[in-house]
mmCIF file of C-alpha atoms and ligand atoms in Angstrom:
data_model
loop_
_atom_site.group_PDB
_atom_site.id
_atom_site.type_symbol
_atom_site.label_atom_id
_atom_site.label_comp_id
_atom_site.label_asym_id
_atom_site.label_seq_id
_atom_site.Cartn_x
_atom_site.Cartn_y
_atom_site.Cartn_z
ATOM 1 C CA MET A 1 -37.601 134.372 65.577
ATOM 2 C CA LYS A 2 -40.747 133.278 63.817
ATOM 3 C CA ILE A 3 -41.157 133.866 60.118
ATOM 4 C CA ILE A 4 -44.692 135.123 59.750
ATOM 5 C CA LYS A 5 -44.748 136.917 56.429
ATOM 6 C CA VAL A 6 -42.751 136.254 53.276
ATOM 7 C CA GLU A 7 -43.124 138.355 50.162
ATOM 8 C CA PHE A 8 -41.179 138.346 46.922
ATOM 9 C CA ASP A 9 -39.831 141.838 46.299
ATOM 10 C CA ARG A 10 -37.750 141.833 43.142
ATOM 11 C CA SER A 11 -34.965 140.313 41.069
ATOM 12 C CA SER A 12 -32.090 142.751 40.656
ATOM 13 C CA PRO A 13 -29.491 142.527 37.911
ATOM 14 C CA ASP A 14 -27.036 144.760 39.754
ATOM 15 C CA LEU A 15 -26.349 146.739 42.927
ATOM 16 C CA ALA A 16 -27.995 149.912 41.603
ATOM 17 C CA SER A 17 -31.337 148.167 41.189
ATOM 18 C CA CYS A 18 -31.401 146.539 44.631
ATOM 19 C CA PRO A 19 -34.205 147.764 46.951
ATOM 20 C CA GLN A 20 -33.542 151.255 48.277
ATOM 21 C CA SER A 21 -35.356 150.568 51.545
ATOM 22 C CA LEU A 22 -33.534 150.671 54.877
ATOM 23 C CA ARG A 23 -34.338 147.037 55.634
ATOM 24 C CA PRO A 24 -31.212 145.008 56.368
ATOM 25 C CA ASP A 25 -30.163 142.176 54.064
ATOM 26 C CA PHE A 26 -29.237 138.608 54.977
ATOM 27 C CA ALA A 27 -27.846 136.888 51.898
ATOM 28 C CA PHE A 28 -27.416 133.231 50.961
ATOM 29 C CA ILE A 29 -24.800 132.001 48.530
ATOM 30 C CA GLY A 30 -23.075 128.752 47.573
ATOM 31 C CA ARG A 31 -21.942 126.515 44.788
ATOM 32 C CA SER A 32 -24.714 125.273 42.462
ATOM 33 C CA ASN A 33 -26.425 122.203 43.934
ATOM 34 C CA VAL A 34 -25.194 122.912 47.468
ATOM 35 C CA GLY A 35 -28.800 122.882 48.711
ATOM 36 C CA LYS A 36 -29.495 126.633 48.746
ATOM 37 C CA SER A 37 -33.058 126.498 47.409
ATOM 38 C CA SER A 38 -33.943 123.668 49.796
ATOM 39 C CA LEU A 39 -32.513 125.597 52.740
ATOM 40 C CA ILE A 40 -34.347 128.812 51.851
ATOM 41 C CA ASN A 41 -37.592 126.865 51.490
ATOM 42 C CA ALA A 42 -36.986 125.143 54.833
ATOM 43 C CA LEU A 43 -36.158 128.432 56.531
ATOM 44 C CA THR A 44 -39.240 130.225 55.294
ATOM 45 C CA ARG A 45 -41.402 127.083 55.382
ATOM 46 C CA LYS A 46 -42.544 127.973 51.889
ATOM 47 C CA LYS A 47 -42.300 124.966 49.667
ATOM 48 C CA ASP A 48 -41.516 126.691 46.418
ATOM 49 C CA LEU A 49 -40.213 130.069 47.459
ATOM 50 C CA ALA A 50 -36.716 129.679 46.072
ATOM 51 C CA LYS A 51 -38.206 128.390 42.832
ATOM 52 C CA VAL A 52 -38.734 132.021 41.898
ATOM 53 C CA SER A 53 -34.983 132.327 41.761
ATOM 54 C CA ASP A 54 -34.727 129.284 39.502
ATOM 55 C CA LEU A 55 -37.047 130.638 36.817
ATOM 56 C CA PRO A 56 -35.383 131.032 33.431
ATOM 57 C CA GLY A 57 -33.506 134.313 33.306
ATOM 58 C CA LYS A 58 -33.522 134.741 37.087
ATOM 59 C CA THR A 59 -30.681 132.452 38.065
ATOM 60 C CA LYS A 60 -28.107 135.176 37.490
ATOM 61 C CA LEU A 61 -30.091 137.788 39.385
ATOM 62 C CA LEU A 62 -30.128 138.830 43.034
ATOM 63 C CA ASN A 63 -33.528 137.760 44.324
ATOM 64 C CA PHE A 64 -35.002 139.736 47.221
ATOM 65 C CA PHE A 65 -37.705 138.528 49.610
ATOM 66 C CA VAL A 66 -39.135 140.671 52.414
ATOM 67 C CA ILE A 67 -39.491 138.761 55.680
ATOM 68 C CA ASN A 68 -41.897 139.954 58.390
ATOM 69 C CA ASN A 69 -41.831 143.407 56.769
ATOM 70 C CA ALA A 70 -38.501 143.760 58.566
ATOM 71 C CA TRP A 71 -35.575 142.306 56.618
ATOM 72 C CA HIS A 72 -34.553 141.021 53.209
ATOM 73 C CA LEU A 73 -33.650 137.451 52.534
ATOM 74 C CA VAL A 74 -31.427 137.677 49.461
ATOM 75 C CA ASP A 75 -30.989 134.606 47.302
ATOM 76 C CA LEU A 76 -27.738 135.155 45.410
ATOM 77 C CA PRO A 77 -26.764 133.306 42.218
ATOM 78 C CA GLY A 78 -24.783 130.130 42.804
ATOM 79 C CA TYR A 79 -21.146 130.225 41.891
ATOM 80 C CA GLY A 80 -19.703 127.690 39.524
ATOM 81 C CA PHE A 81 -16.273 128.982 38.677
ATOM 82 C CA ALA A 82 -12.842 128.806 40.142
ATOM 83 C CA LYS A 83 -11.292 132.249 40.060
ATOM 84 C CA VAL A 84 -12.701 134.688 42.539
ATOM 85 C CA THR A 85 -9.733 136.428 44.081
ATOM 86 C CA LYS A 86 -9.632 140.198 43.793
ATOM 87 C CA ASP A 87 -7.227 140.105 40.860
ATOM 88 C CA GLN A 88 -9.406 137.711 38.944
ATOM 89 C CA ARG A 89 -12.684 139.362 39.784
ATOM 90 C CA ALA A 90 -13.826 139.458 36.199
ATOM 91 C CA ASP A 91 -14.384 135.718 36.391
ATOM 92 C CA PHE A 92 -16.776 136.128 39.281
ATOM 93 C CA ASN A 93 -20.329 137.326 38.698
ATOM 94 C CA GLU A 94 -19.536 141.030 38.761
ATOM 95 C CA SER A 95 -22.941 142.081 40.096
ATOM 96 C CA VAL A 96 -22.719 139.662 42.999
ATOM 97 C CA ALA A 97 -19.177 140.759 43.816
ATOM 98 C CA ASP A 98 -20.293 144.388 43.694
ATOM 99 C CA TYR A 99 -23.271 143.596 45.936
ATOM 100 C CA LEU A 100 -21.177 141.689 48.502
ATOM 101 C CA ASP A 101 -18.477 144.321 48.577
ATOM 102 C CA ASN A 102 -20.618 147.467 48.553
ATOM 103 C CA ARG A 103 -24.207 146.900 49.659
ATOM 104 C CA GLU A 104 -24.699 148.990 52.787
ATOM 105 C CA ASN A 105 -27.804 147.073 53.939
ATOM 106 C CA LEU A 106 -25.936 143.767 53.998
ATOM 107 C CA LEU A 107 -25.499 142.559 57.585
ATOM 108 C CA CYS A 108 -24.517 138.930 57.106
ATOM 109 C CA VAL A 109 -23.845 136.405 54.346
ATOM 110 C CA PHE A 110 -24.633 132.753 54.897
ATOM 111 C CA VAL A 111 -22.093 130.829 52.826
ATOM 112 C CA LEU A 112 -23.340 127.327 52.121
ATOM 113 C CA ILE A 113 -20.882 124.433 52.012
ATOM 114 C CA ASP A 114 -21.773 120.782 51.297
ATOM 115 C CA SER A 115 -20.946 118.774 54.433
ATOM 116 C CA ASN A 116 -20.620 115.614 52.328
ATOM 117 C CA LEU A 117 -17.553 116.824 50.490
ATOM 118 C CA PRO A 118 -13.985 117.454 51.562
ATOM 119 C CA PRO A 119 -12.973 121.137 51.214
ATOM 120 C CA GLN A 120 -13.572 122.329 47.670
ATOM 121 C CA ARG A 121 -11.184 124.790 46.069
ATOM 122 C CA ILE A 122 -14.002 126.875 44.689
ATOM 123 C CA ASP A 123 -15.499 127.413 48.156
ATOM 124 C CA LEU A 124 -12.126 128.207 49.685
ATOM 125 C CA GLN A 125 -11.326 130.723 46.959
ATOM 126 C CA PHE A 126 -14.686 132.377 47.313
ATOM 127 C CA LEU A 127 -14.240 132.632 51.089
ATOM 128 C CA GLU A 128 -10.784 134.067 50.760
ATOM 129 C CA TRP A 129 -12.180 136.758 48.501
ATOM 130 C CA LEU A 130 -15.207 137.372 50.749
ATOM 131 C CA GLY A 131 -12.924 137.644 53.790
ATOM 132 C CA SER A 132 -10.900 140.293 51.970
ATOM 133 C CA THR A 133 -14.022 142.451 51.607
ATOM 134 C CA GLY A 134 -14.634 142.493 55.371
ATOM 135 C CA THR A 135 -18.257 141.403 54.906
ATOM 136 C CA PRO A 136 -19.518 139.465 57.957
ATOM 137 C CA PHE A 137 -20.433 135.870 57.160
ATOM 138 C CA VAL A 138 -21.355 132.544 58.707
ATOM 139 C CA LEU A 139 -20.517 129.118 57.267
ATOM 140 C CA VAL A 140 -23.539 126.893 56.805
ATOM 141 C CA PHE A 141 -22.799 123.221 56.197
ATOM 142 C CA THR A 142 -25.662 121.606 54.274
ATOM 143 C CA LYS A 143 -27.163 118.124 53.807
ATOM 144 C CA ALA A 144 -25.914 116.865 57.173
ATOM 145 C CA ASP A 145 -28.494 114.061 57.112
ATOM 146 C CA LYS A 146 -26.859 112.412 54.097
ATOM 147 C CA GLN A 147 -24.136 110.788 56.155
ATOM 148 C CA SER A 148 -23.153 110.062 59.732
ATOM 149 C CA ALA A 149 -22.537 113.005 62.039
ATOM 150 C CA VAL A 150 -18.975 111.752 62.437
ATOM 151 C CA LYS A 151 -18.278 111.954 58.707
ATOM 152 C CA ALA A 152 -19.881 115.391 58.408
ATOM 153 C CA GLN A 153 -17.826 116.595 61.352
ATOM 154 C CA ALA A 154 -14.644 115.208 59.764
ATOM 155 C CA ASN A 155 -15.277 117.287 56.618
ATOM 156 C CA ILE A 156 -16.032 120.353 58.729
ATOM 157 C CA GLU A 157 -12.779 119.881 60.651
ATOM 158 C CA LEU A 158 -10.860 119.599 57.359
ATOM 159 C CA PHE A 159 -12.520 122.781 56.185
ATOM 160 C CA LYS A 160 -11.661 124.625 59.395
ATOM 161 C CA LYS A 161 -8.068 123.525 59.018
ATOM 162 C CA GLU A 162 -7.948 124.977 55.489
ATOM 163 C CA ILE A 163 -9.280 128.361 56.522
ATOM 164 C CA THR A 164 -7.512 128.712 59.886
ATOM 165 C CA PRO A 165 -4.467 130.441 58.356
ATOM 166 C CA TRP A 166 -6.767 133.287 57.227
ATOM 167 C CA TRP A 167 -8.513 133.660 60.579
ATOM 168 C CA PRO A 168 -5.886 132.832 63.187
ATOM 169 C CA ASP A 169 -7.751 134.574 66.012
ATOM 170 C CA GLU A 170 -11.373 133.727 65.507
ATOM 171 C CA LEU A 171 -12.934 131.368 62.993
ATOM 172 C CA PRO A 172 -16.225 132.386 61.411
ATOM 173 C CA GLY A 173 -19.422 131.012 62.944
ATOM 174 C CA ILE A 174 -20.426 127.541 61.775
ATOM 175 C CA ILE A 175 -23.939 126.097 61.532
ATOM 176 C CA VAL A 176 -24.650 122.516 60.507
ATOM 177 C CA THR A 177 -27.957 122.068 58.702
ATOM 178 C CA SER A 178 -30.255 119.641 56.972
ATOM 179 C CA SER A 179 -33.243 120.821 54.997
ATOM 180 C CA LYS A 180 -34.661 117.300 55.300
ATOM 181 C CA THR A 181 -34.688 117.179 59.108
ATOM 182 C CA GLY A 182 -34.803 120.932 59.792
ATOM 183 C CA ASP A 183 -31.562 120.761 61.758
ATOM 184 C CA GLY A 184 -29.831 124.127 62.029
ATOM 185 C CA ARG A 185 -32.905 126.114 60.971
ATOM 186 C CA ASN A 186 -33.296 127.714 64.389
ATOM 187 C CA ASP A 187 -29.577 128.455 64.564
ATOM 188 C CA ILE A 188 -29.747 130.463 61.347
ATOM 189 C CA LEU A 189 -32.831 132.327 62.551
ATOM 190 C CA ALA A 190 -31.103 132.998 65.880
ATOM 191 C CA VAL A 191 -28.112 134.563 64.098
ATOM 192 C CA ILE A 192 -30.498 136.788 62.146
ATOM 193 C CA ALA A 193 -32.470 137.752 65.269
ATOM 194 C CA GLU A 194 -29.287 138.530 67.209
ATOM 195 C CA THR A 195 -27.842 140.584 64.365
ATOM 196 C CA LEU A 196 -31.072 142.561 64.023
ATOM 197 C CA LYS A 197 -30.975 143.369 67.747
ATOM 198 C CA SER A 198 -27.375 144.592 67.763
HETATM 199 P P1 GDP B 201 -29.262 124.563 44.929
HETATM 200 O O1 GDP B 201 -28.838 124.334 43.503
HETATM 201 O O2 GDP B 201 -28.114 124.990 45.766
HETATM 202 O O3 GDP B 201 -30.446 125.464 45.081
HETATM 203 O O4 GDP B 201 -29.634 123.117 45.521
HETATM 204 P P2 GDP B 201 -31.057 122.430 45.764
HETATM 205 O O5 GDP B 201 -31.721 122.962 46.974
HETATM 206 O O6 GDP B 201 -31.839 122.441 44.494
HETATM 207 O O7 GDP B 201 -30.578 120.946 46.121
HETATM 208 C C1 GDP B 201 -29.760 120.173 45.253
HETATM 209 C C2 GDP B 201 -30.016 118.701 45.525
HETATM 210 O O8 GDP B 201 -29.654 118.369 46.867
HETATM 211 C C3 GDP B 201 -31.496 118.311 45.390
HETATM 212 O O9 GDP B 201 -31.554 117.026 44.832
HETATM 213 C C4 GDP B 201 -31.998 118.316 46.840
HETATM 214 O O10 GDP B 201 -33.073 117.438 47.033
HETATM 215 C C5 GDP B 201 -30.761 117.855 47.584
HETATM 216 N N1 GDP B 201 -30.731 118.402 48.952
HETATM 217 C C6 GDP B 201 -30.764 119.708 49.298
HETATM 218 N N2 GDP B 201 -30.722 119.874 50.634
HETATM 219 C C7 GDP B 201 -30.658 118.628 51.161
HETATM 220 C C8 GDP B 201 -30.597 118.125 52.513
HETATM 221 O O11 GDP B 201 -30.585 118.851 53.509
HETATM 222 N N3 GDP B 201 -30.533 116.763 52.649
HETATM 223 C C9 GDP B 201 -30.531 115.915 51.590
HETATM 224 N N4 GDP B 201 -30.457 114.584 51.830
HETATM 225 N N5 GDP B 201 -30.595 116.347 50.307
HETATM 226 C C10 GDP B 201 -30.668 117.684 50.095
#
């Protein structure tokens, strides 16, 4: 898929104020500093697109971009907390949880994980919660250029091992990316194109 047109739509504080259009959503989320803005800029080939989401007052909002007049790229607030299981939901950004659990347009969430780090509790807890909602997602390992492919792969294997007990039959899809080299960009776009077709 080629990204031809990118337009900022809106910043929504909650599910009720998300766009009412029928366009499907593809959302991006991850721990602060995971490389989300860089990845969104690399995907759209717009240098400062995700900056919109970093403007004061917007970092806690759900930022919607319309791509090719056809789908929404949704830049979700980064998480920076530890308790996200269903019982401890209050500690999670309530609007984001509500969006992920209940937004009908949402077709896939790209969950960003830093490939330079061993499995982080915060990511695992978030994934466990996300898995419990039944929302489809893909794991996107970021910053792969920062170390050798072998080391990145070792962290990915550790991560897979941690989550295998939750998905004994089929692990979620995994894409390895670098916003510096552009690696993985086409894989993300291919997932979106495939999902739009099905
Ligand atoms: P965000 O907080 O998740 O939006 O993260 P940013 O996109 O702002 O990136 C955080 C830091 O990681 C910045 O210093 C980026 O330059 C750096 N970074 C992001 N993506 C990559 C990448 O693919 N490779 C490398 N080497 N650095 C990256």
